[in-house]
Each structure stands twice: as structure tokens, then as C-alpha cells.
Tab-separated table of C-alpha atoms and ligand atoms in Angstrom:
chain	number	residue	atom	x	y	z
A	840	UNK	CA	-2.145	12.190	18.673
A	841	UNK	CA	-0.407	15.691	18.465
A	842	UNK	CA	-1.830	17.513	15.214
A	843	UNK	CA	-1.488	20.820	15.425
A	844	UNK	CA	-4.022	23.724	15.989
A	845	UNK	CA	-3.276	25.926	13.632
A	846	UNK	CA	-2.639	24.826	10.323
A	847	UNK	CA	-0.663	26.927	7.623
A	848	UNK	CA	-2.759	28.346	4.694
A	849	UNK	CA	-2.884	26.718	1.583
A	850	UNK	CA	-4.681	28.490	-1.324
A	851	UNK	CA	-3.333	26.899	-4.001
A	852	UNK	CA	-6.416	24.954	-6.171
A	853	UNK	CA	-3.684	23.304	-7.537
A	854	UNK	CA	-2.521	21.720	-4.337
A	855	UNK	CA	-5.849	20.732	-2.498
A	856	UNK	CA	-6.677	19.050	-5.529
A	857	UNK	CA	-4.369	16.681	-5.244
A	858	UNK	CA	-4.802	16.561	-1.540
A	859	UNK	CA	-8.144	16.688	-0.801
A	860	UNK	CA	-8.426	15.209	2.658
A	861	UNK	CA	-6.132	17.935	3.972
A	862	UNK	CA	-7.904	20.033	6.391
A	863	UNK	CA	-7.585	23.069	4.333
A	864	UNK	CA	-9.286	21.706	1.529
A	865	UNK	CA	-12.694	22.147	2.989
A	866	UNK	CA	-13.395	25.552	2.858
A	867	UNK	CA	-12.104	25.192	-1.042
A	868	UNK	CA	-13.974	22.736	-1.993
A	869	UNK	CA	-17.394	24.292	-0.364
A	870	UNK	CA	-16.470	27.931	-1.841
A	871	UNK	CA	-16.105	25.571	-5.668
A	872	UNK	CA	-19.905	24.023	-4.472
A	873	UNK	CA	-21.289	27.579	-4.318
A	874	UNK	CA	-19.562	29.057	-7.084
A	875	UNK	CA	-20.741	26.284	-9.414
A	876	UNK	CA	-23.894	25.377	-7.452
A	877	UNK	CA	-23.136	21.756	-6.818
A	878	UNK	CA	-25.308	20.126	-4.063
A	879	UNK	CA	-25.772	17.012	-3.247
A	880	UNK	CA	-28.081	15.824	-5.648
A	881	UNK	CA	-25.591	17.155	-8.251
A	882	UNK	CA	-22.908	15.156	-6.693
A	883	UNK	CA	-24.830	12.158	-6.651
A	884	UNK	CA	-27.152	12.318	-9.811
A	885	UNK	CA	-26.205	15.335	-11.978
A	886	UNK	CA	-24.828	15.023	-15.734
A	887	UNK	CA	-21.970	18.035	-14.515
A	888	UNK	CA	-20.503	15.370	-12.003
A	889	UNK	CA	-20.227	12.577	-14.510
A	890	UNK	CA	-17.100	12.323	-14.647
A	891	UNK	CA	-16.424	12.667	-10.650
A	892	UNK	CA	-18.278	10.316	-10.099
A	893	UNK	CA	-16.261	8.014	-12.716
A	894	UNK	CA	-13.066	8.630	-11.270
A	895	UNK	CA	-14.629	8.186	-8.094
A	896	UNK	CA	-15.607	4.335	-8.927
A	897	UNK	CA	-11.723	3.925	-10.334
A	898	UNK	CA	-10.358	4.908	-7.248
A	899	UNK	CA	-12.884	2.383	-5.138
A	900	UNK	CA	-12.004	-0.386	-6.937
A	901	UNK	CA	-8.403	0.689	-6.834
A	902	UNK	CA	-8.677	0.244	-3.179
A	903	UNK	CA	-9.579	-3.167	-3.475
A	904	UNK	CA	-7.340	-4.398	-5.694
A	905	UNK	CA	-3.430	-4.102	-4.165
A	906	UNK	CA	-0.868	-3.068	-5.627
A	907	UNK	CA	-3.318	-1.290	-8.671
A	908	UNK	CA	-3.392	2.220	-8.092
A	909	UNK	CA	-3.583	4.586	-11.170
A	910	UNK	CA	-2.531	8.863	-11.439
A	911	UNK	CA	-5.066	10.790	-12.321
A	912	UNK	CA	-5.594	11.979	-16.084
A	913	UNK	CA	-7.347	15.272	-14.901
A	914	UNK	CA	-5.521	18.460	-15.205
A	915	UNK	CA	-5.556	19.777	-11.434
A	916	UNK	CA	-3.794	22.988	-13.398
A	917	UNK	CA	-7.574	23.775	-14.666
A	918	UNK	CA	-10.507	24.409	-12.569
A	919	UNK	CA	-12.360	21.390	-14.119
A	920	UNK	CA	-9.653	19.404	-13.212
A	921	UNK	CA	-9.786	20.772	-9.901
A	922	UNK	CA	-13.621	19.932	-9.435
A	923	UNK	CA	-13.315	16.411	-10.760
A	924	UNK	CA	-10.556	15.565	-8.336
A	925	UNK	CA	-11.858	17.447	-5.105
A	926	UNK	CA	-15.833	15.823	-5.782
A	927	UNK	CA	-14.497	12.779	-6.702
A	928	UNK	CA	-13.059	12.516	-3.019
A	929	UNK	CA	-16.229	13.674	-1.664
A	930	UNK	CA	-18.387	11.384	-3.536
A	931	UNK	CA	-15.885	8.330	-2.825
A	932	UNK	CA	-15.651	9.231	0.573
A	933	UNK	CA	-19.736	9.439	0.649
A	934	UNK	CA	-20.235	5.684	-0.996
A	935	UNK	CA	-17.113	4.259	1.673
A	936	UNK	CA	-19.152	5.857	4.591
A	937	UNK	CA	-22.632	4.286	2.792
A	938	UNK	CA	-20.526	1.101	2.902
A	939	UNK	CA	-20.347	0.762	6.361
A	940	UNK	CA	-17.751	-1.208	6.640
A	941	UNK	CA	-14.617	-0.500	8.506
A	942	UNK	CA	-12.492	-3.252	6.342
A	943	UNK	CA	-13.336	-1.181	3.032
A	944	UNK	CA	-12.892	1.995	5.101
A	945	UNK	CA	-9.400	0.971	6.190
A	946	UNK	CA	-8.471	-0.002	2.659
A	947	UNK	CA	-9.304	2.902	0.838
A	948	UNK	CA	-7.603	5.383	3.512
A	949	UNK	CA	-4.321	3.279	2.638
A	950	UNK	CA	-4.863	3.474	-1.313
A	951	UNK	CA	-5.552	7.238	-0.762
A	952	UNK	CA	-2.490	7.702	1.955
A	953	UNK	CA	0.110	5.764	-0.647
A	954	UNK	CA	-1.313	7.737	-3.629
A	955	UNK	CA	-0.678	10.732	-1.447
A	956	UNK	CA	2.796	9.482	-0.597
A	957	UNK	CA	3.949	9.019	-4.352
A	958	UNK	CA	2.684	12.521	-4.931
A	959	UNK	CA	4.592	13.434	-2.829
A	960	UNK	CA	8.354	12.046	-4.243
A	961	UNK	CA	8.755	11.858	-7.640
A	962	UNK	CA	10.060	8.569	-9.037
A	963	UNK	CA	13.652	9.608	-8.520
A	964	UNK	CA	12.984	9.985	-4.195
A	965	UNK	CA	13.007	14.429	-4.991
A	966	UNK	CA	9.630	15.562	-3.511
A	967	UNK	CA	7.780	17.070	-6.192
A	968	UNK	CA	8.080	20.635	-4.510
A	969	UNK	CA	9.743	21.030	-0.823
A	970	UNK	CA	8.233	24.110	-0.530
A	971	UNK	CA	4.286	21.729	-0.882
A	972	UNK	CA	6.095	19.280	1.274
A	973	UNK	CA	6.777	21.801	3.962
A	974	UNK	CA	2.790	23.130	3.647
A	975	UNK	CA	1.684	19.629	4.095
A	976	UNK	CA	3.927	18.125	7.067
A	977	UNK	CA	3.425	21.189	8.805
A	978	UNK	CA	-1.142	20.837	8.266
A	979	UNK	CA	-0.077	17.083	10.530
A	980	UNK	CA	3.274	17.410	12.812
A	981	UNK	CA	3.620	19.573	15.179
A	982	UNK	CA	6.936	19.981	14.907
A	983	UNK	CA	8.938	20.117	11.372
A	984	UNK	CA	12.184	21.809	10.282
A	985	UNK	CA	14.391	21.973	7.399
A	986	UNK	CA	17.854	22.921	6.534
A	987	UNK	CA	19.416	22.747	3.858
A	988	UNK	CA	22.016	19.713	2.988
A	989	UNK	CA	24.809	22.120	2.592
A	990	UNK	CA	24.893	22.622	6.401
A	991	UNK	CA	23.765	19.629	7.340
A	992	UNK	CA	26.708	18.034	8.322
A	993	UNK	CA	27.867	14.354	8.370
A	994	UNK	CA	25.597	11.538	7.638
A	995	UNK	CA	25.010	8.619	10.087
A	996	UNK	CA	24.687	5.078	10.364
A	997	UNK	CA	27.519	4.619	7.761
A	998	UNK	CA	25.324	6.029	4.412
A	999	UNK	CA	28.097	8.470	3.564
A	1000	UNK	CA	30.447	9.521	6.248
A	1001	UNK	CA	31.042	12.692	4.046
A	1002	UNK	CA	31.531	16.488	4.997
A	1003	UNK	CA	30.526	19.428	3.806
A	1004	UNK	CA	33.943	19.548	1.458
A	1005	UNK	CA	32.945	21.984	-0.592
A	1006	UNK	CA	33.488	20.384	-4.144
A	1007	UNK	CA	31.379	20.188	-6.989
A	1008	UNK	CA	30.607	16.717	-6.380
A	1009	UNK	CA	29.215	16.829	-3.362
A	1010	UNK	CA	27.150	20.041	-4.379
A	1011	UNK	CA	25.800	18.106	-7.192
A	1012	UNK	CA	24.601	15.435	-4.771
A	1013	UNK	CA	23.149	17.834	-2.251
A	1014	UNK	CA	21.211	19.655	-4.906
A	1015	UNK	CA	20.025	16.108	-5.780
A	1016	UNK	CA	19.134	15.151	-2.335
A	1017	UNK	CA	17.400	18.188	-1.405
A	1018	UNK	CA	16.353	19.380	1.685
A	1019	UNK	CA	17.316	17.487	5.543
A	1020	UNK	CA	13.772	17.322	7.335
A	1021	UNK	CA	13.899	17.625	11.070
A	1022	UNK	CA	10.627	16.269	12.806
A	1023	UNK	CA	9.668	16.277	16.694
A	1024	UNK	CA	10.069	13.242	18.838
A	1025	UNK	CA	6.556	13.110	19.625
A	1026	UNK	CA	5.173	13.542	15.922
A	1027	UNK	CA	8.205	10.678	15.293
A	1028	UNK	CA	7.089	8.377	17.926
A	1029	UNK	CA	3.003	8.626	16.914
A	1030	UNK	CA	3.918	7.309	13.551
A	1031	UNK	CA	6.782	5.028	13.375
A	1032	UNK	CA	5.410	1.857	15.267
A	1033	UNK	CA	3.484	1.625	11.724
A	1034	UNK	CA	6.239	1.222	10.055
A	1035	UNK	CA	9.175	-1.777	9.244
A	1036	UNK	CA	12.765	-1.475	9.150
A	1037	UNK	CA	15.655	-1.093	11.029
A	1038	UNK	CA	15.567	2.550	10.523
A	1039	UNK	CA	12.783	3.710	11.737
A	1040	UNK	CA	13.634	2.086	15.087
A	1041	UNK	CA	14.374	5.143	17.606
A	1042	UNK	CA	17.878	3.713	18.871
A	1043	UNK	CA	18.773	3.911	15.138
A	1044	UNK	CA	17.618	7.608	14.808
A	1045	UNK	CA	19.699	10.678	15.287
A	1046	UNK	CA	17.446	12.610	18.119
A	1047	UNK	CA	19.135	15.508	19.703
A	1048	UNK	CA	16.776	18.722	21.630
A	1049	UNK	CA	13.582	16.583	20.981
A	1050	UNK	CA	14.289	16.758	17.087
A	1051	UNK	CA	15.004	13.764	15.237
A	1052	UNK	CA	16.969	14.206	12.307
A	1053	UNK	CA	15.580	12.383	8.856
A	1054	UNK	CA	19.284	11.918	6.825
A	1055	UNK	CA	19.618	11.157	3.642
A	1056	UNK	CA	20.526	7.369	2.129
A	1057	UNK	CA	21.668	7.251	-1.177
A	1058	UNK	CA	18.327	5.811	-2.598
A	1059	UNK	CA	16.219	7.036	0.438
A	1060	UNK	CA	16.543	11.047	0.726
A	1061	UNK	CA	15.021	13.101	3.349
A	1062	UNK	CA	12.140	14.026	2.003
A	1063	UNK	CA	11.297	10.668	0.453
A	1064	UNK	CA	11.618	10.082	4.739
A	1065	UNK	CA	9.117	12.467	5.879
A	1066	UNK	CA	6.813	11.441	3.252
A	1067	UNK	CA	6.583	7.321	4.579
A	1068	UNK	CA	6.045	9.156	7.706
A	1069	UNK	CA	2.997	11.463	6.084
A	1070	UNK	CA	1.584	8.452	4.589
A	1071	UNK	CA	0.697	7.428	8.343
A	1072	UNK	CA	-0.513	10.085	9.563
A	1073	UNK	CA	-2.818	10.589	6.366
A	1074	UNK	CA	-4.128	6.842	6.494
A	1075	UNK	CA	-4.889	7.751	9.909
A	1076	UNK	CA	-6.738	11.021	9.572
A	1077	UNK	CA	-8.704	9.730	6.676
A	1078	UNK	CA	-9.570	6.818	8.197
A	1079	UNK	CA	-10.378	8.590	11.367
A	1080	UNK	CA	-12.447	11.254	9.124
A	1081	UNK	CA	-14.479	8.539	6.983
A	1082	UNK	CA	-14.967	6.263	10.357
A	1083	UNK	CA	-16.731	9.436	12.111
A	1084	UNK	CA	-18.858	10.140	9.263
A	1085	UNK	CA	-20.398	6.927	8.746
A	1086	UNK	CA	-23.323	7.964	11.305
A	1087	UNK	CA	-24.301	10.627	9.148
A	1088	UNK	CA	-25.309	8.686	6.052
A	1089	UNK	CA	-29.197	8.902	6.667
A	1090	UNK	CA	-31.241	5.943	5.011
A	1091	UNK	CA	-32.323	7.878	2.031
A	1092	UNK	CA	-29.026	8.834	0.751
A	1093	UNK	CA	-27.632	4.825	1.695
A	1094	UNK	CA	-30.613	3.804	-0.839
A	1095	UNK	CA	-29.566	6.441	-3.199
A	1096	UNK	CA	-25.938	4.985	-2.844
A	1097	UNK	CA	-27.038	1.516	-2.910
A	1098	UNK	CA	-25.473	0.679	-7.046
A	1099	UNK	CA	-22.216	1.961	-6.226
A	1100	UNK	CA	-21.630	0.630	-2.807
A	1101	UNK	CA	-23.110	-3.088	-4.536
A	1102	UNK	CA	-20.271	-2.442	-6.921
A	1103	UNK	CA	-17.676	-2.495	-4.457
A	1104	UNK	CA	-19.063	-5.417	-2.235
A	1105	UNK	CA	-19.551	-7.493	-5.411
A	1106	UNK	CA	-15.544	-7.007	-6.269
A	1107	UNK	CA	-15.317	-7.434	-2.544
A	1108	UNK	CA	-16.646	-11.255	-2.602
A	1109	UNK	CA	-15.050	-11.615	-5.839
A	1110	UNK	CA	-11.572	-11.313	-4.677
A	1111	UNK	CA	-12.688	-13.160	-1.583
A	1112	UNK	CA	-13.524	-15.921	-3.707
A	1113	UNK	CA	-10.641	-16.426	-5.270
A	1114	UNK	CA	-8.187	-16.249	-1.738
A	1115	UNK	CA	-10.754	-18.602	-0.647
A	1116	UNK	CA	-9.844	-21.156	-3.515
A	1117	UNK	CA	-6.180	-20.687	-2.659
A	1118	UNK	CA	-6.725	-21.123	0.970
A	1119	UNK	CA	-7.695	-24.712	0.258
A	1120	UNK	CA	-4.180	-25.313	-1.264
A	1121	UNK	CA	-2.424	-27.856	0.107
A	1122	UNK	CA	0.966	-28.561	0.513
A	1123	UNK	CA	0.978	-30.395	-2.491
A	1124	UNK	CA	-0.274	-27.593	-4.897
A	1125	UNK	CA	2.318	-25.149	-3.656
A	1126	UNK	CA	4.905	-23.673	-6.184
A	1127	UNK	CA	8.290	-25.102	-6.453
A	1128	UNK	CA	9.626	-22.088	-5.288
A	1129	UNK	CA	7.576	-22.073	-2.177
A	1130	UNK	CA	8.810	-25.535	-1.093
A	1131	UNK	CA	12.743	-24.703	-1.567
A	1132	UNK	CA	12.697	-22.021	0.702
A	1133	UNK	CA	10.539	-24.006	3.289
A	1134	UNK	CA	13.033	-26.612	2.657
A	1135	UNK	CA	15.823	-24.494	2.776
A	1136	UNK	CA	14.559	-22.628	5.943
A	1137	UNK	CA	14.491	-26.177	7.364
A	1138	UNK	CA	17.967	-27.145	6.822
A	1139	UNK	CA	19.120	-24.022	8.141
A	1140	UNK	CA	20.211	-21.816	4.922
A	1141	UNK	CA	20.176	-18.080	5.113
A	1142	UNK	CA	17.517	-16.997	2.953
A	1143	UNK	CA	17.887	-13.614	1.168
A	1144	UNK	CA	15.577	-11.099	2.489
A	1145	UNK	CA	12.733	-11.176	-0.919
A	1146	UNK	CA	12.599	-14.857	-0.228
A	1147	UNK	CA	11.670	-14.465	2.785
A	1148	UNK	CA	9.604	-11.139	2.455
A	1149	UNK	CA	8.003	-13.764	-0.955
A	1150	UNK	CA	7.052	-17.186	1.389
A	1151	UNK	CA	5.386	-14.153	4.600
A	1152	UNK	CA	3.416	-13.129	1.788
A	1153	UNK	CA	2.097	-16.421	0.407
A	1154	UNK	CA	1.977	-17.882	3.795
A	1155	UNK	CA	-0.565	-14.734	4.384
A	1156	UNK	CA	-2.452	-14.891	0.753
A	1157	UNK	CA	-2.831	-18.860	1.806
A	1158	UNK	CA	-4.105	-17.667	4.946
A	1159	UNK	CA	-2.128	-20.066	6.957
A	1160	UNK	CA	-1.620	-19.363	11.158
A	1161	UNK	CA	0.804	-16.500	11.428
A	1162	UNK	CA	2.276	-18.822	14.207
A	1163	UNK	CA	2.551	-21.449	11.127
A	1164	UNK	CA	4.565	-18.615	9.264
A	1165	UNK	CA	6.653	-17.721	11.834
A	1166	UNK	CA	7.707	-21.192	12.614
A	1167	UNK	CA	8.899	-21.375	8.534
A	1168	UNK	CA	12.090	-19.226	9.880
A	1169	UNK	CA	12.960	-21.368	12.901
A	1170	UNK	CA	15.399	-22.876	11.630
A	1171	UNK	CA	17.114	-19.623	10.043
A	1172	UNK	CA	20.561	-18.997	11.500
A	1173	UNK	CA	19.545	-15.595	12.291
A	1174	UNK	CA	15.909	-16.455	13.417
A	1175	UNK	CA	15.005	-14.115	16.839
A	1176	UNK	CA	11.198	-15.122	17.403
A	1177	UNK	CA	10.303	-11.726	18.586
A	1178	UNK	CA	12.030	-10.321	15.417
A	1179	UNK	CA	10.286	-12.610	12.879
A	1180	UNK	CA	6.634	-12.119	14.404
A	1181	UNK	CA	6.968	-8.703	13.812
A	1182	UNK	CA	7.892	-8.855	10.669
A	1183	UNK	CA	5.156	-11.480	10.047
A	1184	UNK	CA	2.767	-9.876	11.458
A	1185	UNK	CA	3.448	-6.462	9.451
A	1186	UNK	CA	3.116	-8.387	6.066
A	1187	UNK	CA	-0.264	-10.539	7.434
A	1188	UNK	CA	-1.443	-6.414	8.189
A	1189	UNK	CA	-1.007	-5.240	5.193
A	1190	UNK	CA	-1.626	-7.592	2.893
A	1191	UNK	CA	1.197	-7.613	0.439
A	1192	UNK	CA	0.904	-9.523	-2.928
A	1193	UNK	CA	3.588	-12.175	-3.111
A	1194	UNK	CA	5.827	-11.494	-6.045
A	1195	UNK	CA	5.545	-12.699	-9.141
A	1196	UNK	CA	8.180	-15.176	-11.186
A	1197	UNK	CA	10.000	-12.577	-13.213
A	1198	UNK	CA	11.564	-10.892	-9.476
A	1199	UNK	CA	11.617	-14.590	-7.746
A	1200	UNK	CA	14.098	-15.675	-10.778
A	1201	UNK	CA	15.945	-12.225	-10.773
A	1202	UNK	CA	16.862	-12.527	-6.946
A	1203	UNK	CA	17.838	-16.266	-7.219
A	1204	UNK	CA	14.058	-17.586	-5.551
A	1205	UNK	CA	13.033	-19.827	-8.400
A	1206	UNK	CA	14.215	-23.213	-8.143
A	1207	UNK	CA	13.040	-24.814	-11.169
A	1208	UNK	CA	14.924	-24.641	-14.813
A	1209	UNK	CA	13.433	-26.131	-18.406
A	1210	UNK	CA	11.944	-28.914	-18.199
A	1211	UNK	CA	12.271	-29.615	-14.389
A	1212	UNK	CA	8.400	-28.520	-13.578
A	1213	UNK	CA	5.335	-29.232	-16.027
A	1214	UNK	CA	3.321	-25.841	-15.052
A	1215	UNK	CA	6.573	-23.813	-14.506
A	1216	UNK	CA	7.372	-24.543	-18.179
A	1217	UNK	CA	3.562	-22.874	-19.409
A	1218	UNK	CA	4.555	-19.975	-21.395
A	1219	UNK	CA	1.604	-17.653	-19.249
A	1220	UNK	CA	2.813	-19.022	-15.884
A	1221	UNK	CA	4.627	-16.023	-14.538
A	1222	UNK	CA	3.274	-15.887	-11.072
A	1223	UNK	CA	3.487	-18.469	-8.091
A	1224	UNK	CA	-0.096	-18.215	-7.208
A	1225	UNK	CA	-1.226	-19.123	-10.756
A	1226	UNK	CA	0.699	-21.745	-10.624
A	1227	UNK	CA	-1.374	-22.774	-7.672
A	1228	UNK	CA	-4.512	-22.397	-9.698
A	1229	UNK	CA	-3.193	-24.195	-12.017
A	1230	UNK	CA	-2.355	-27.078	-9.630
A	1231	UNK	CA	-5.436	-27.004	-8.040
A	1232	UNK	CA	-7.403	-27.493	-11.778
A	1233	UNK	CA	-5.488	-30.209	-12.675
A	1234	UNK	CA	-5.755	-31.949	-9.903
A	1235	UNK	CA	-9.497	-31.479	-9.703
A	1236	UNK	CA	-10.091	-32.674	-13.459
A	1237	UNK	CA	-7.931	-36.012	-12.493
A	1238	UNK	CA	-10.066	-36.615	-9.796
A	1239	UNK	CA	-13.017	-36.532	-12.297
A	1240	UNK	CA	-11.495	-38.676	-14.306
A	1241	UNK	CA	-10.603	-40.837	-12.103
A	1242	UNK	CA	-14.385	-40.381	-10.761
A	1243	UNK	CA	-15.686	-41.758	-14.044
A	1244	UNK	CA	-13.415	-44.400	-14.527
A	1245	UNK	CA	-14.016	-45.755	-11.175
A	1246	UNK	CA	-17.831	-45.470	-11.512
A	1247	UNK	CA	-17.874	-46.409	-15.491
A	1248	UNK	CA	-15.747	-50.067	-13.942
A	1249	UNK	CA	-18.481	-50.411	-11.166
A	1250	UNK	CA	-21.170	-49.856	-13.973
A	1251	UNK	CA	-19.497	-52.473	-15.316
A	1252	UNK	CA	-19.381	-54.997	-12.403
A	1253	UNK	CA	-22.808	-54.525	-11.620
A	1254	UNK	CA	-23.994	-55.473	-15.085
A	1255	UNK	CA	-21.639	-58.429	-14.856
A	1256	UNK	CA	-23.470	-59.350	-11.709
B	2105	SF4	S1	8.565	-20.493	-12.388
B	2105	SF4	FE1	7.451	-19.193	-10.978
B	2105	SF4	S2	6.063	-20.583	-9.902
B	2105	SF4	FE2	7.628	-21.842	-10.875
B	2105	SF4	S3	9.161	-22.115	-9.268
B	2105	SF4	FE3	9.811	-20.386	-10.533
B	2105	SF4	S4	8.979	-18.628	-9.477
B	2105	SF4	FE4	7.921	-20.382	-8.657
């Protein structure tokens, strides 16, 4: 894996703060140790690391839960702010490794590498600052370039076939776009097996010299881009980083670490518990929804892409075969089995939620209207899988029922005996 040598200097507290797994952050965070005189038994124990140590826990149990991820309330602009984020890393980082566990190790470098990621862009796809941007890409590719949109020239694969004209409009949209990222082949071709979509496949890239060129889509920019490609490479360092350290934790400080690293196991086999439940369901307990696009899959109608992004997902929550899943789409006009058990398998990998009823309804996935489906109709039912739940109780308290009545009836024959 090409990461480069030298890395560029970052000084900014600001910055490592927020990014405390880059490589430059170490010598930071030990020069804040000395200067404030926090060892280990500080970290772990003392009343000044309270609050580390909180947001420490938050971001754990983050990790376990998907799709939860919170920004931090800390002010990296003040040096307390700083300290809480940068030893709340170290202290996280210290329970993962105590953990032992490469499972909770891989999950927690993904939280961190997405929180990274939406650092990194702000909501409307701008990175936060190109200039940061530049600092960071450059600390884990090799090779990264700019230019600026202005002379960047036409855009491929049919996103906007327009020229530098000149005109205000297109300024305006440039300025909004920001910067073109250029990143080497080899840096490209490290990362992008991790990720899904048409784009990121290298026939549908724009290489020329070694350099492939990251253009801008009208809701994708470039530097949104080069930030899903960061996001690999910082799940993999991390992960790398924790999996390398987990030799270190002697027994004393595992014992010492024992509470907080309970914590996490306990959510651990809670949310275990609860998939397990679900991956009794059976056929009969699935969601309306689920069985029209099975059904529709069958009789060979196209399926819009979140349907079929929604039934990978449950088929992987339900922990059915991924052979099982892929053999949903067989009957899909477009079905390519090589194409499908990729895609499968990227969704059984990283475990997506399934969506809940609100989006299914919105992109024409839910099935049911008033009155067609008892559970559907409960006013709190606004997510397949509690439907499920649902299901599953009901079902269970008839079979009691039934149970009792069959037993109370046999009480009864045996007394007319
Ligand atoms: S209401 Fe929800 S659970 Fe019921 S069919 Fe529609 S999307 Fe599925």
C-alpha cells in the first residue's frame, strides 16, 4: 500500500483535533500530555479526563450502533476542546485494543473513517476547507493534484458536456464546485475495489500520465470524490494502527479497562440478540413490502434500484445465504450473476440498515394502503423490521393461546375420563 514517506506538516490544533489518527497528530498530542501532565493514569482514572473519557464511551457505542453517529459538541477552536477530542481518541482507541476483538476493531475504524469523511464535505458536497483537504490526502496518497475548475476543461461521462465559456453562470457553478482533484493510479487502484458504483470502476475513469482525474457530478463534486476515497484509506490505517497495538495492552491495564470494554460487549450481545430474533423470521413474518418485490423479482419486473438496495439489506439483517439473496434477482431482466453478487456481497460487508417505511413509500416500495395490512396500519409501525417484531409477537402469543386452549380441552377430557 503506497503511503507516502514524508508527510506534509500540519500544526494546526485545530485540525489534528478533528483528525486524530493522522500521523501528524502524534507528536501534538504527546507535546499536549507534557504540557498538561497527562499520563496514563490520568487518561484512565483522573477527574481532568472526565469528560474524554465520556465522549470516548459515545463514540464506542456509536460504533456499534449503524447508521448513529453524532458531531462533536467540543470546541476544537479551544485548547480544552482540543484535549477532549485528541484523548478521547486515545482512550477509545486504548479500550478497542483492550477489547481484543477484531469485529469491534473493524467497526469502530469505519465509524471513525465516515465521521472523518463528513468532516471532510460539508452537507452541500464543498469540503469544509480545500486547502485541509489538500494537507490530509497528501499525509495518505502518494500522488494528489489540484486545479482549479476554471481550467479544467470538459466534463465526462455525460455530467455536463460544458466548456470553460466564460459566463457568469458557469463561474457561479465552478466557484460552487470547487477544486478538480487529480490522484495517482496506484493510490486510485489501492482504494477503489472498496468501493460500489459504476464510477469508481477504472474503465469509467478519466486516467491520462498515471493521473486519474476525479470530475465533478452535479451532486457529487470533486472533492466530495477524494474524500469517499480518504474514507478508505483512513478505515484502513486505523484499523491497521488499532490491530498492531492490541499486543501491547499488558494484563494490568486490560483489568483496569475491564468496565468499559464490558460496556461495549454487553451492547455487543444486545444487538446480537435482537438480529438473532429476526433471523428466526420466517417467510411468513416478513413485511408486505418484502414479499412484493420478491414477488415482483419473480415475475420478472424491473425493480428500482432502493428496492433492491431495501430487500439486499433485509435479506442480510435476516441473515439469509448471500447465495439465497442473490438468487432474489434472477429473474430481473437485467440480472448478470457476477454483477448482483457483488453488489450483494458489498451490502452483506457492510452491514447496511434496511430502510425504514417513510423512504420505502416515497420511492414507490410499499405495497400496502389503509386498511390492506393489520400491523402496517399501527400508527408506530414505520419500519419493516418492526413490523417483523411485531409479527413474530403476535404470532407467539396465538400460539399460547392456542397452547392453553388445547391443554385447558385435554384437562377437560381427562376429567371426563
Ligand atoms: S408500511 Fe412499512 S412495513 Fe408495511 S409494507 Fe409499507 S413499508 Fe413495508
Amino acid at each position: 500500500m503506497p503511503i507516502p514517506d514524508s508527510k506534509p506538516a500540519i500544526a494546526e490544533g485545530r485540525l489534528l483535533a478533528r483528525f486524530p489518527f493522522l500521523p501528524q497528530a502524534s507528536p501534538w498530542i504527546a507535546g499536549l500530555a507534557n504540557k498538561h501532565g497527562i499520563d496514563l493514569d490520568t487518561l484512565l482514572e483522573g477527574p481532568s479526563m472526565e469528560k474524554a473519557r465520556l465522549r470516548a464511551r459515545q463514540r464506542l457505542l456509536e460504533s456499534l450502533e449503524k447508521d448513529k453517529s453524532s458531531q462533536s459538541n467540543n470546541d476544537v477552536w479551544t485548547e480544552d476542546g482540543q484535549i477532549i477530542e485528541a484523548f478521547a481518541f486515545y482512550y477509545a482507541r486504548l479500550v478497542i485494543c483492550a477489547s481484543e476483538d477484531e469485529k469491534l476493531i473493524a467497526r469502530w475504524a469505519q465509524t471513525e473513517a465516515e465521521r472523518a469523511e463528513r468532516m471532510l464535505v460539508s452537507h452541500k458536497g464543498v469540503a469544509f476547507d480545500e486547502q485541509h483537504l489538500d494537507l490530509i490526502a497528501r499525509s495518505y496518497f502518494t500522488k494528489i493534484k489540484s486545479e482549479d475548475s476554471v481550467n479544467s476543461g470538459s466534463v465526462k461521462h455525460g455530467f455536463s458536456s460544458m466548456k470553460s465559456t466564460g459566463s457568469l453562470m458557469m463561474n457561479l457553478n465552478q466557484v460552487e464546485q470547487g477544486k478538480t482533484w487529480n490522484i495517482g493510479l496506484s493510490d486510485y487502484i489501492e482504494v477503489c475495489p472498496k468501493i460500489t458504483g459504476h464510477r469508481w470502476r477504472l474503465p469509467n475513469t478519466d486516467i491520462k500520465d498515471g493521473w486519474i482525474k476525479l470530475h465533478h457530478e452535479s451532486e457529487y463534486n470533486s472533492s466530495k470524490k477524494l474524500a469517499r476515497l480518504m474514507r478508505e484509506r483512513f478505515k484502513q490505517e486505523i484499523e491497521r494502527d488499532a490491530l498492531s497495538r492490541v499486543n501491547d495492552v499488558t494484563t494490568e491495564l486490560a483489568i483496569r479497562l475491564a468496565e468499559p470494554v464490558g460496556m461495549l460487549r454487553s451492547q455487543m450481545s444486545k444487538i446480537q440478540k435482537d438480529a438473532i430474533e429476526l433471523v428466526g423470521a420466517s417467510q411468513e413474518e416478513w413485511p408486505p413490502c418484502m414479499k412484493n418485490i420478491v414477488a415482483q423479482l419473480t415475475q420478472g419486473v424491473n425493480v428500482n434500484h432502493f428496492g433492491r438496495v431495501f430487500m439486499a439489506s433485509m435479506a442480510s439483517t435476516l441473515a439469509l445465504p448471500q447465495e439465497a439473496c442473490v438468487d432474489f434477482f434472477r429473474g430481473a431482466p437485467d440480472f448478470s450473476e457476477q454483477t448482483t453478487a457483488y453488489q450483494v456481497a458489498h451490502i452483506y460487508d457492510r452491514e447496511y440498515t434496511p430502510s425504514g417505511c417513510g423512504k420505502l413509500k416515497v420511492n414507490h416500495n410499499c405495497p400496502v394502503l389503509p386498511g390492506d395490512d393489520r400491523i402496517c396500519d399501527i400508527e408506530w409501525m414505520n419500519h419493516p423490521l418492526k413490523y417483523i417484531r411485531a409479527k413474530q409477537r403476535s404470532n407467539s402469543m396465538r400460539q399460547k393461546v392456542e397452547q392453553k386452549t388445547t391443554s385447558d380441552s385435554g384437562d377437560g377430557e381427562s376429567q371426563d375420563d
